[in-house]
Short mmCIF file of C-alpha atoms and ligand atoms in Angstrom, two decimals:
data_model
loop_
_atom_site.label_atom_id
_atom_site.label_comp_id
_atom_site.label_asym_id
_atom_site.label_seq_id
_atom_site.Cartn_x
_atom_site.Cartn_y
_atom_site.Cartn_z
CA MET A 1 134.48 47.06 -124.26
CA LEU A 2 135.15 50.26 -124.70
CA GLY A 3 137.20 49.44 -128.18
CA ARG A 4 133.86 48.78 -129.90
CA LEU A 5 132.37 51.98 -129.15
CA PRO A 6 132.33 55.16 -131.62
CA LEU A 7 135.59 57.27 -131.39
CA SER A 8 133.65 60.25 -130.56
CA PHE A 9 132.11 58.10 -127.59
CA ARG A 10 135.30 56.80 -126.09
CA LEU A 11 137.16 60.42 -126.65
CA SER A 12 134.12 62.20 -124.60
CA ARG A 13 134.31 59.29 -122.13
CA PHE A 14 138.24 59.89 -121.63
CA SER A 15 137.88 63.55 -121.18
CA ALA A 16 134.99 63.30 -118.77
CA ASN A 17 137.34 60.98 -116.97
CA ILE A 18 140.58 63.84 -117.08
CA LEU A 19 138.03 66.00 -116.10
CA ARG A 20 136.46 64.06 -113.15
CA ARG A 21 140.02 63.32 -111.98
CA ALA A 22 141.21 67.07 -112.33
CA MET A 23 137.82 67.82 -109.89
CA SER A 24 138.81 65.89 -107.43
CA ASN A 25 142.76 67.13 -107.58
CA GLU A 26 141.28 70.26 -107.21
CA SER A 27 139.32 69.54 -103.96
CA GLN A 28 141.90 67.39 -102.80
CA PHE A 29 144.75 70.26 -103.44
CA SER A 30 142.29 72.70 -101.55
CA SER A 31 142.58 70.72 -98.70
CA VAL A 32 145.79 70.58 -98.49
CA ALA A 33 146.23 74.36 -99.09
CA ASP A 34 143.85 74.89 -96.32
CA GLN A 35 146.14 72.87 -94.17
CA VAL A 36 149.18 75.07 -95.39
CA LYS A 37 147.84 78.39 -95.48
CA PHE A 38 148.64 80.49 -92.12
CA ASP A 39 147.50 84.16 -91.38
CA ILE A 40 149.62 85.62 -88.60
CA LEU A 41 147.88 88.73 -88.60
CA THR A 42 145.84 88.51 -85.70
CA GLU A 43 142.70 91.03 -84.32
CA THR A 44 144.96 92.47 -81.45
CA HIS A 45 147.91 92.65 -84.13
CA ALA A 46 148.18 96.17 -84.74
CA LEU A 47 147.70 97.23 -80.81
CA ASP A 48 150.36 94.68 -79.72
CA ASN A 49 152.80 96.08 -82.10
CA ALA A 50 152.04 99.63 -80.27
CA THR A 51 152.25 98.14 -76.88
CA LYS A 52 155.63 96.45 -77.86
CA ARG A 53 156.95 99.85 -78.92
CA LYS A 54 156.18 101.37 -75.65
CA GLU A 55 157.77 98.03 -73.66
CA ILE A 56 160.97 98.51 -75.89
CA ALA A 57 161.29 102.43 -75.22
CA ARG A 58 161.56 101.41 -71.33
CA THR A 59 163.42 97.90 -71.65
CA PHE A 60 167.19 98.28 -70.30
CA ILE A 61 167.98 94.38 -70.65
CA SER A 62 169.86 95.02 -74.12
CA ASP A 63 169.85 97.05 -77.30
CA THR A 64 169.04 94.05 -79.37
CA VAL A 65 165.53 94.66 -78.53
CA THR A 66 165.22 98.00 -80.97
CA VAL A 67 162.87 97.56 -83.54
CA PRO A 68 162.43 98.84 -87.28
CA THR A 69 160.30 101.92 -87.45
CA GLU A 70 157.55 102.30 -90.06
CA GLU A 71 160.06 104.98 -91.90
CA MET A 72 162.77 102.08 -91.79
CA TYR A 73 160.57 99.34 -93.52
CA SER A 74 159.37 101.80 -96.15
CA TYR A 75 162.64 102.64 -97.08
CA ALA A 76 163.29 98.67 -97.11
CA THR A 77 160.61 97.57 -99.84
CA LEU A 78 162.78 100.02 -102.12
CA ALA A 79 165.66 97.71 -102.36
CA THR A 80 166.53 95.47 -104.77
CA LEU A 81 165.60 91.92 -105.44
CA GLY A 82 168.22 90.18 -106.43
CA ASP A 83 169.47 86.63 -105.09
CA ASP A 84 172.46 87.15 -102.72
CA VAL A 85 174.06 83.69 -103.06
CA TYR A 86 174.27 84.81 -106.80
CA PHE A 87 174.33 88.93 -106.94
CA GLU A 88 172.15 91.14 -105.08
CA PRO A 89 172.75 94.83 -105.91
CA SER A 90 171.80 96.81 -102.51
CA THR A 91 173.73 94.24 -100.42
CA SER A 92 176.54 94.14 -102.53
CA ALA A 93 176.51 98.22 -102.43
CA LEU A 94 176.19 98.19 -98.87
CA GLU A 95 179.16 95.35 -98.25
CA ALA A 96 181.12 98.14 -100.42
CA HIS A 97 180.21 101.17 -98.41
CA ILE A 98 181.16 99.22 -95.19
CA ALA A 99 184.57 98.23 -96.85
CA LYS A 100 185.27 102.06 -97.58
CA ILE A 101 184.49 103.29 -94.51
CA THR A 102 186.43 100.79 -92.66
CA GLY A 103 189.50 101.26 -95.00
CA LYS A 104 189.14 97.37 -96.17
CA GLU A 105 188.92 96.09 -99.45
CA ALA A 106 185.85 93.82 -99.34
CA GLY A 107 182.73 93.30 -97.10
CA LEU A 108 180.43 90.35 -96.69
CA PHE A 109 176.59 90.83 -95.17
CA MET A 110 176.40 88.16 -92.42
CA PRO A 111 173.01 87.01 -90.80
CA SER A 112 174.65 87.48 -87.35
CA GLY A 113 177.77 88.88 -85.18
CA THR A 114 178.21 85.39 -84.06
CA ALA A 115 178.36 84.19 -87.69
CA SER A 116 180.80 87.38 -88.66
CA ASN A 117 183.02 86.33 -85.96
CA GLN A 118 182.90 82.82 -86.35
CA ILE A 119 183.78 82.99 -89.98
CA ALA A 120 186.23 85.49 -89.42
CA LEU A 121 188.16 83.23 -87.46
CA ARG A 122 187.76 80.05 -89.47
CA THR A 123 188.88 82.11 -92.31
CA HIS A 124 192.17 83.20 -90.80
CA LEU A 125 193.16 79.54 -89.38
CA LYS A 126 194.15 77.22 -91.39
CA GLN A 127 195.94 73.92 -89.38
CA PRO A 128 195.72 73.51 -85.83
CA PRO A 129 196.82 73.24 -83.30
CA TYR A 130 196.52 77.07 -82.63
CA SER A 131 195.09 79.54 -80.05
CA ILE A 132 193.36 82.83 -80.23
CA LEU A 133 194.15 85.23 -77.38
CA CYS A 134 191.31 87.81 -76.29
CA ASP A 135 190.08 89.47 -73.17
CA HIS A 136 188.31 87.08 -70.72
CA ARG A 137 185.19 88.72 -70.80
CA ALA A 138 185.32 88.64 -74.98
CA HIS A 139 182.03 87.66 -77.03
CA ILE A 140 183.87 85.39 -79.15
CA HIS A 141 185.08 83.40 -75.99
CA LYS A 142 181.91 83.73 -73.62
CA TYR A 143 178.88 84.00 -75.99
CA GLU A 144 179.50 82.12 -78.98
CA ALA A 145 178.49 78.79 -77.49
CA GLY A 146 182.24 77.79 -77.88
CA GLY A 147 182.23 78.15 -81.22
CA ALA A 148 185.93 78.97 -81.79
CA ALA A 149 186.87 75.15 -80.91
CA PHE A 150 183.47 73.96 -82.34
CA HIS A 151 184.36 75.23 -86.00
CA SER A 152 188.07 76.35 -85.94
CA GLY A 153 189.26 73.58 -83.38
CA ALA A 154 191.19 76.42 -81.59
CA ALA A 155 191.95 77.08 -77.98
CA VAL A 156 191.26 80.31 -76.84
CA ILE A 157 193.65 82.40 -74.30
CA PRO A 158 191.42 84.37 -72.33
CA VAL A 159 193.35 87.03 -70.66
CA VAL A 160 192.26 89.05 -67.61
CA PRO A 161 193.27 92.82 -68.09
CA THR A 162 195.72 93.90 -65.31
CA ASN A 163 194.00 97.14 -65.17
CA ARG A 164 190.59 95.77 -65.06
CA HIS A 165 189.32 97.70 -67.90
CA HIS A 166 191.28 96.50 -71.19
CA LEU A 167 193.98 94.45 -72.67
CA THR A 168 197.05 96.25 -72.59
CA LEU A 169 200.43 95.38 -74.96
CA GLN A 170 201.89 94.10 -71.51
CA ASP A 171 198.86 92.06 -71.17
CA VAL A 172 199.45 90.80 -74.99
CA LYS A 173 203.04 89.83 -74.54
CA ASP A 174 202.47 88.04 -71.11
CA ASN A 175 199.84 85.91 -72.48
CA VAL A 176 200.47 85.28 -76.22
CA MET A 177 201.86 81.91 -76.56
CA ILE A 178 204.88 81.96 -79.26
CA THR A 179 206.55 78.57 -79.10
CA THR A 180 207.47 75.31 -80.93
CA ASP A 181 207.17 73.48 -77.62
CA VAL A 182 204.70 70.47 -78.58
CA HIS A 183 202.96 71.30 -75.41
CA PHE A 184 201.30 74.51 -76.49
CA ALA A 185 199.15 75.83 -79.15
CA PRO A 186 200.86 78.65 -80.53
CA THR A 187 198.52 81.99 -80.94
CA GLU A 188 197.27 82.69 -84.50
CA ILE A 189 195.02 85.52 -83.56
CA VAL A 190 194.61 88.35 -81.19
CA ALA A 191 191.01 89.22 -81.16
CA LEU A 192 189.79 92.38 -79.37
CA GLU A 193 186.63 93.99 -78.73
CA ASN A 194 185.43 97.30 -79.05
CA SER A 195 183.51 98.49 -77.39
CA LEU A 196 183.27 95.73 -74.59
CA ASN A 197 180.64 95.74 -72.34
CA GLY A 198 180.21 99.20 -73.30
CA THR A 199 184.16 100.58 -72.49
CA ILE A 200 186.68 101.99 -74.95
CA ILE A 201 190.23 100.51 -75.25
CA PRO A 202 192.29 103.50 -75.70
CA GLN A 203 193.77 103.46 -79.51
CA ASP A 204 197.22 104.19 -78.69
CA GLU A 205 196.86 100.38 -76.67
CA VAL A 206 194.89 99.02 -79.74
CA ILE A 207 198.25 100.14 -82.17
CA ALA A 208 200.57 99.31 -79.88
CA ILE A 209 199.27 95.62 -79.73
CA SER A 210 198.78 95.61 -83.40
CA ASP A 211 202.24 96.78 -84.26
CA TYR A 212 203.57 94.07 -81.70
CA VAL A 213 201.14 90.92 -83.21
CA HIS A 214 201.84 91.89 -86.63
CA SER A 215 205.80 91.93 -85.87
CA LEU A 216 204.96 88.44 -84.75
CA GLY A 217 203.35 87.51 -88.35
CA LEU A 218 199.92 86.93 -86.34
CA LYS A 219 196.36 88.40 -87.11
CA MET A 220 194.27 90.87 -85.49
CA HIS A 221 190.63 90.57 -85.47
CA LEU A 222 188.32 93.03 -84.03
CA ASP A 223 184.40 92.42 -82.88
CA GLY A 224 183.34 95.61 -83.64
CA ALA A 225 179.70 95.12 -83.22
CA ARG A 226 179.17 98.19 -81.43
CA ILE A 227 182.29 100.26 -82.95
CA TRP A 228 179.82 102.68 -83.84
CA HIS A 229 179.49 103.66 -80.25
CA VAL A 230 183.06 104.12 -80.24
CA ALA A 231 183.50 106.28 -83.09
CA ALA A 232 180.56 108.28 -81.72
CA GLU A 233 181.93 108.98 -78.24
CA THR A 234 185.52 109.85 -79.13
CA GLN A 235 184.71 111.27 -82.56
CA THR A 236 187.10 108.94 -84.79
CA SER A 237 186.56 107.93 -87.83
CA ILE A 238 185.38 104.08 -88.35
CA LYS A 239 188.78 103.63 -90.91
CA GLU A 240 190.86 105.01 -88.23
CA LEU A 241 189.51 102.52 -85.71
CA CYS A 242 189.53 99.66 -88.07
CA ASP A 243 193.14 100.47 -89.35
CA PRO A 244 194.93 98.07 -87.28
CA PHE A 245 193.02 95.13 -87.75
CA ASP A 246 193.20 92.24 -90.81
CA SER A 247 189.33 91.66 -89.98
CA VAL A 248 186.40 93.78 -88.42
CA SER A 249 183.11 92.20 -87.81
CA LEU A 250 180.44 95.30 -87.31
CA CYS A 251 176.73 94.68 -86.33
CA PHE A 252 173.52 96.57 -87.67
CA SER A 253 171.18 94.74 -85.30
CA LYS A 254 172.47 96.11 -81.95
CA GLY A 255 172.86 99.94 -81.40
CA LEU A 256 171.98 100.63 -84.76
CA GLY A 257 168.41 98.98 -84.67
CA ALA A 258 168.37 97.31 -87.78
CA PRO A 259 166.57 94.12 -87.67
CA VAL A 260 169.19 91.60 -89.10
CA GLY A 261 172.72 91.33 -89.92
CA SER A 262 176.38 92.17 -89.65
CA CYS A 263 178.84 93.01 -92.04
CA LEU A 264 182.77 91.16 -91.90
CA VAL A 265 185.58 93.19 -93.66
CA GLY A 266 189.06 92.55 -94.58
CA THR A 267 191.19 91.82 -97.89
CA LYS A 268 189.28 90.83 -100.97
CA GLU A 269 191.35 87.59 -100.88
CA PHE A 270 189.91 86.87 -97.16
CA ILE A 271 186.70 87.78 -97.85
CA ALA A 272 186.18 85.71 -101.02
CA LYS A 273 186.96 82.65 -98.65
CA ALA A 274 184.91 83.85 -95.98
CA ARG A 275 181.91 83.81 -98.77
CA TRP A 276 182.74 80.33 -99.19
CA PHE A 277 182.65 79.58 -95.59
CA ARG A 278 179.44 81.59 -95.28
CA LYS A 279 177.77 79.27 -97.94
CA LEU A 280 179.27 75.99 -95.92
CA PHE A 281 177.94 77.16 -92.45
CA GLY A 282 174.32 77.82 -93.85
CA GLY A 283 174.66 81.63 -94.05
CA GLY A 284 174.03 82.36 -97.60
CA MET A 285 170.79 83.97 -97.79
CA ARG A 286 168.59 85.01 -100.85
CA GLN A 287 166.67 88.14 -101.15
CA THR A 288 168.49 90.38 -98.49
CA GLY A 289 167.72 93.54 -100.13
CA ILE A 290 165.39 94.41 -97.66
CA LEU A 291 167.89 93.73 -95.21
CA ALA A 292 170.52 95.79 -96.59
CA ALA A 293 168.33 98.72 -96.82
CA CYS A 294 167.61 98.39 -93.17
CA ALA A 295 171.13 98.62 -92.26
CA ALA A 296 171.65 101.74 -94.77
CA TYR A 297 168.56 103.32 -92.94
CA ALA A 298 170.11 102.57 -89.88
CA LEU A 299 173.29 104.01 -90.74
CA THR A 300 171.81 107.09 -92.18
CA ASN A 301 169.29 107.92 -89.41
CA ASN A 302 170.08 105.88 -86.19
CA PHE A 303 174.13 106.35 -85.95
CA PRO A 304 173.65 110.15 -85.58
CA GLN A 305 171.45 109.39 -82.44
CA LEU A 306 174.44 107.71 -80.69
CA PRO A 307 175.75 110.86 -78.70
CA ARG A 308 171.72 111.53 -77.40
CA VAL A 309 171.88 107.96 -76.08
CA HIS A 310 175.50 108.31 -74.55
CA ALA A 311 174.08 111.34 -73.21
CA LEU A 312 171.29 109.37 -71.34
CA ALA A 313 173.25 106.89 -70.16
CA LYS A 314 175.43 108.86 -68.32
CA LYS A 315 172.61 111.18 -66.85
CA LEU A 316 171.23 107.72 -65.61
CA GLU A 317 174.62 106.88 -64.14
CA ALA A 318 174.90 110.31 -62.61
CA GLY A 319 171.37 109.58 -61.11
CA LEU A 320 172.52 106.26 -59.58
CA GLU A 321 175.61 107.57 -57.96
CA GLU A 322 173.30 110.50 -56.44
CA ILE A 323 171.14 108.11 -54.90
CA GLY A 324 174.04 105.98 -53.54
CA ALA A 325 174.31 102.81 -56.02
CA THR A 326 178.08 101.85 -56.62
CA ILE A 327 178.81 102.27 -60.55
CA LEU A 328 180.63 98.92 -61.39
CA SER A 329 181.54 100.09 -64.75
CA LYS A 330 180.98 103.80 -65.81
CA ALA A 331 178.64 104.75 -69.05
CA GLU A 332 181.49 105.41 -71.44
CA THR A 333 178.89 104.56 -73.94
CA CYS A 334 175.45 102.86 -73.98
CA MET A 335 175.91 100.60 -70.61
CA ILE A 336 176.27 100.85 -67.24
CA PHE A 337 177.22 98.34 -64.79
CA TYR A 338 175.80 99.09 -61.19
CA ASP A 339 175.54 97.65 -57.84
CA PRO A 340 172.39 98.45 -55.52
CA SER A 341 173.76 96.57 -52.53
CA PRO A 342 175.05 99.96 -50.84
CA LEU A 343 171.59 100.93 -50.45
CA GLY A 344 170.44 97.58 -49.17
CA LEU A 345 168.94 96.65 -52.50
CA SER A 346 168.87 93.43 -54.42
CA TYR A 347 168.50 93.48 -58.33
CA ASP A 348 165.47 91.31 -58.35
CA GLU A 349 163.41 93.95 -55.65
CA ILE A 350 164.41 96.51 -58.09
CA ALA A 351 163.35 94.53 -61.09
CA GLU A 352 159.90 93.62 -59.34
CA ARG A 353 159.03 97.24 -58.54
CA ALA A 354 159.87 98.39 -61.80
CA SER A 355 157.47 95.57 -63.93
CA ALA A 356 154.77 96.16 -61.00
CA LEU A 357 154.66 99.99 -62.49
CA PRO A 358 151.58 100.91 -64.32
CA GLU A 359 153.58 101.43 -67.47
CA PRO A 360 156.31 98.44 -66.18
CA LEU A 361 159.92 98.82 -66.64
CA PHE A 362 162.13 95.76 -67.95
CA LEU A 363 165.43 95.16 -66.54
CA GLY A 364 168.11 92.29 -66.29
CA GLY A 365 170.37 92.38 -63.20
CA LEU A 366 173.68 94.79 -62.91
CA ARG A 367 174.15 95.86 -66.81
CA LEU A 368 171.49 98.81 -67.82
CA VAL A 369 171.62 99.47 -71.48
CA ILE A 370 170.29 102.29 -73.26
CA HIS A 371 169.39 102.82 -76.85
CA ILE A 372 168.23 104.76 -79.38
CA GLN A 373 164.30 103.99 -78.67
CA THR A 374 164.69 104.32 -74.84
CA THR A 375 162.83 107.15 -73.56
CA GLU A 376 164.17 109.91 -71.10
CA GLN A 377 160.70 109.16 -69.05
CA ALA A 378 162.21 105.39 -68.62
CA VAL A 379 165.36 106.96 -67.18
CA GLU A 380 163.48 109.05 -64.93
CA ASP A 381 161.17 106.44 -63.84
CA LEU A 382 164.30 103.66 -63.04
CA LEU A 383 165.83 106.35 -60.92
CA GLN A 384 162.36 107.08 -59.15
CA VAL A 385 161.92 103.28 -58.43
CA ILE A 386 165.21 102.88 -57.09
CA ARG A 387 165.14 106.21 -54.91
CA GLN A 388 161.78 105.42 -53.42
CA LEU A 389 162.80 101.66 -52.65
CA ALA A 390 166.19 103.22 -50.89
CA GLU A 391 163.98 105.55 -48.82
CA GLU A 392 162.03 102.30 -47.84
CA LYS A 393 165.03 100.53 -46.55
CA LYS A 394 166.19 103.73 -44.65
CA ALA A 395 162.78 104.24 -43.21
CA ALA A 396 162.80 100.77 -42.17
CA GLY A 397 166.14 101.27 -40.31
CA PHE A 398 168.84 100.60 -42.94
CA MET A 399 171.79 102.25 -42.60
CA PRO A 400 173.52 103.06 -46.55
CA GLN A 401 176.79 101.75 -46.67
CA PRO A 402 179.41 102.98 -49.57
CA LYS A 403 181.09 100.14 -50.99
CA VAL A 404 184.67 100.19 -50.58
CA ASN A 405 185.65 97.16 -53.19
CA GLY A 406 183.44 97.31 -56.32
CA SER A 407 182.43 93.68 -57.05
CA GLU A 408 183.69 92.12 -59.99
CA ILE A 409 181.11 91.78 -62.95
CA LYS A 410 180.78 88.24 -63.60
CA ASP A 411 178.29 87.82 -66.47
CA VAL A 412 176.56 90.40 -68.70
CA TYR A 413 173.60 88.18 -69.17
CA VAL A 414 171.99 87.90 -65.84
CA ARG A 415 168.74 85.84 -66.49
CA ARG A 416 165.84 86.42 -64.62
CA THR A 417 162.46 84.30 -64.60
CA PRO A 418 160.10 86.45 -65.87
CA LYS A 419 156.89 86.45 -63.72
CA ALA A 420 153.90 85.06 -65.63
C1 PLP B 1 175.62 90.63 -80.04
C2 PLP B 1 177.43 90.97 -80.00
C3 PLP B 1 177.91 89.53 -80.85
C4 PLP B 1 177.00 88.75 -81.75
O1 PLP B 1 176.11 89.01 -82.26
P1 PLP B 1 174.59 88.21 -82.69
O2 PLP B 1 174.09 88.89 -83.82
O3 PLP B 1 173.90 88.41 -81.59
O4 PLP B 1 175.15 86.76 -83.08
C5 PLP B 1 179.54 89.65 -81.06
N1 PLP B 1 179.98 90.45 -80.20
C6 PLP B 1 179.53 91.52 -79.63
C7 PLP B 1 180.48 92.48 -79.08
C8 PLP B 1 177.87 91.54 -79.56
O5 PLP B 1 177.60 92.52 -78.55
#
């Protein structure tokens, strides 16, 4: 039928069809686009953020809550635009800088501290059976979802420090598994953490452990998520703190206040292999320049604030002692563990009263963390809440009891169910 019509007519019918189809495609496409599109900016957005910043200034739960400032974000937008699975200049420069200040050959930007630790362990460990020796409170043992077993097939030897503060050479000697007996998983890595629960392991002890571990041909890994705090508090260079280790993981997203990221450092060969595992684990990221720039901003502008943070932690500790709470773990850096039971108080009572203030405070349990965005006012208000509750107890007949035996710190992450 169509064949008998003039060519021009046939062509115009043809193009009209295409046009009609295109138009209906367009309307179909715009309906798909309507389903896909999404605006996260709400009407109260700016106000919500301002409120959030106020909450963060009054949150003692962790230093992970610290947020990027507008200055950090402005700086970050200037970063380079590479794809980090291939090559990203800002990220690569950050890796080189961290390698330099830690005295290692190479660095690798990581999405999280957990990824950094687990990839480090996986890169060191080759053929089971084997074990990793660490403090029983270590993050790699307690708070990485059993990752050493999952990723590396490794057993963990969690050691309780004899002195209840830090692992010593003797603790390591007493627990390291050096054997050809088939019943045991020989130790291949001794992993230390510094700071650990905010406490500092003396560098002499680190060196003694490292000399011994290396004399056995084993590896030393440092979970240095908060090594920044140790450097600030002891006025020791990052390099000196990292020298005894084959690999070190450092976090930007805790005390330094960057939004995302950690860095793993070690030899060139080690980092090349770790880069491979990072890809395998799904941690190869693309335009990471903005993240690297946030970390760089944090190194320059936030690291210098740590002495102030530590001084504020010590002020909080002194206040708690003065009121009569027991200090379970002293404010060596940015954390305090306390027990209010000598005042007749529970963590829940304190947290509830604190959350009911006109400007609420946010508390976990026994751990109090001070960070670069904590205000002096928040610390004073917290002390005032505890002081007042203690006085109310006394008025109700409670006799404050100085505690003889400080209770053991069981767990850092005390979860309180938030009140609706
Ligand atoms: C937070 C933390 C990690 C893990 O970091 P994420 O980024 O939360 O995965 C590792 N080690 C220590 C000591 C930490 O405090």
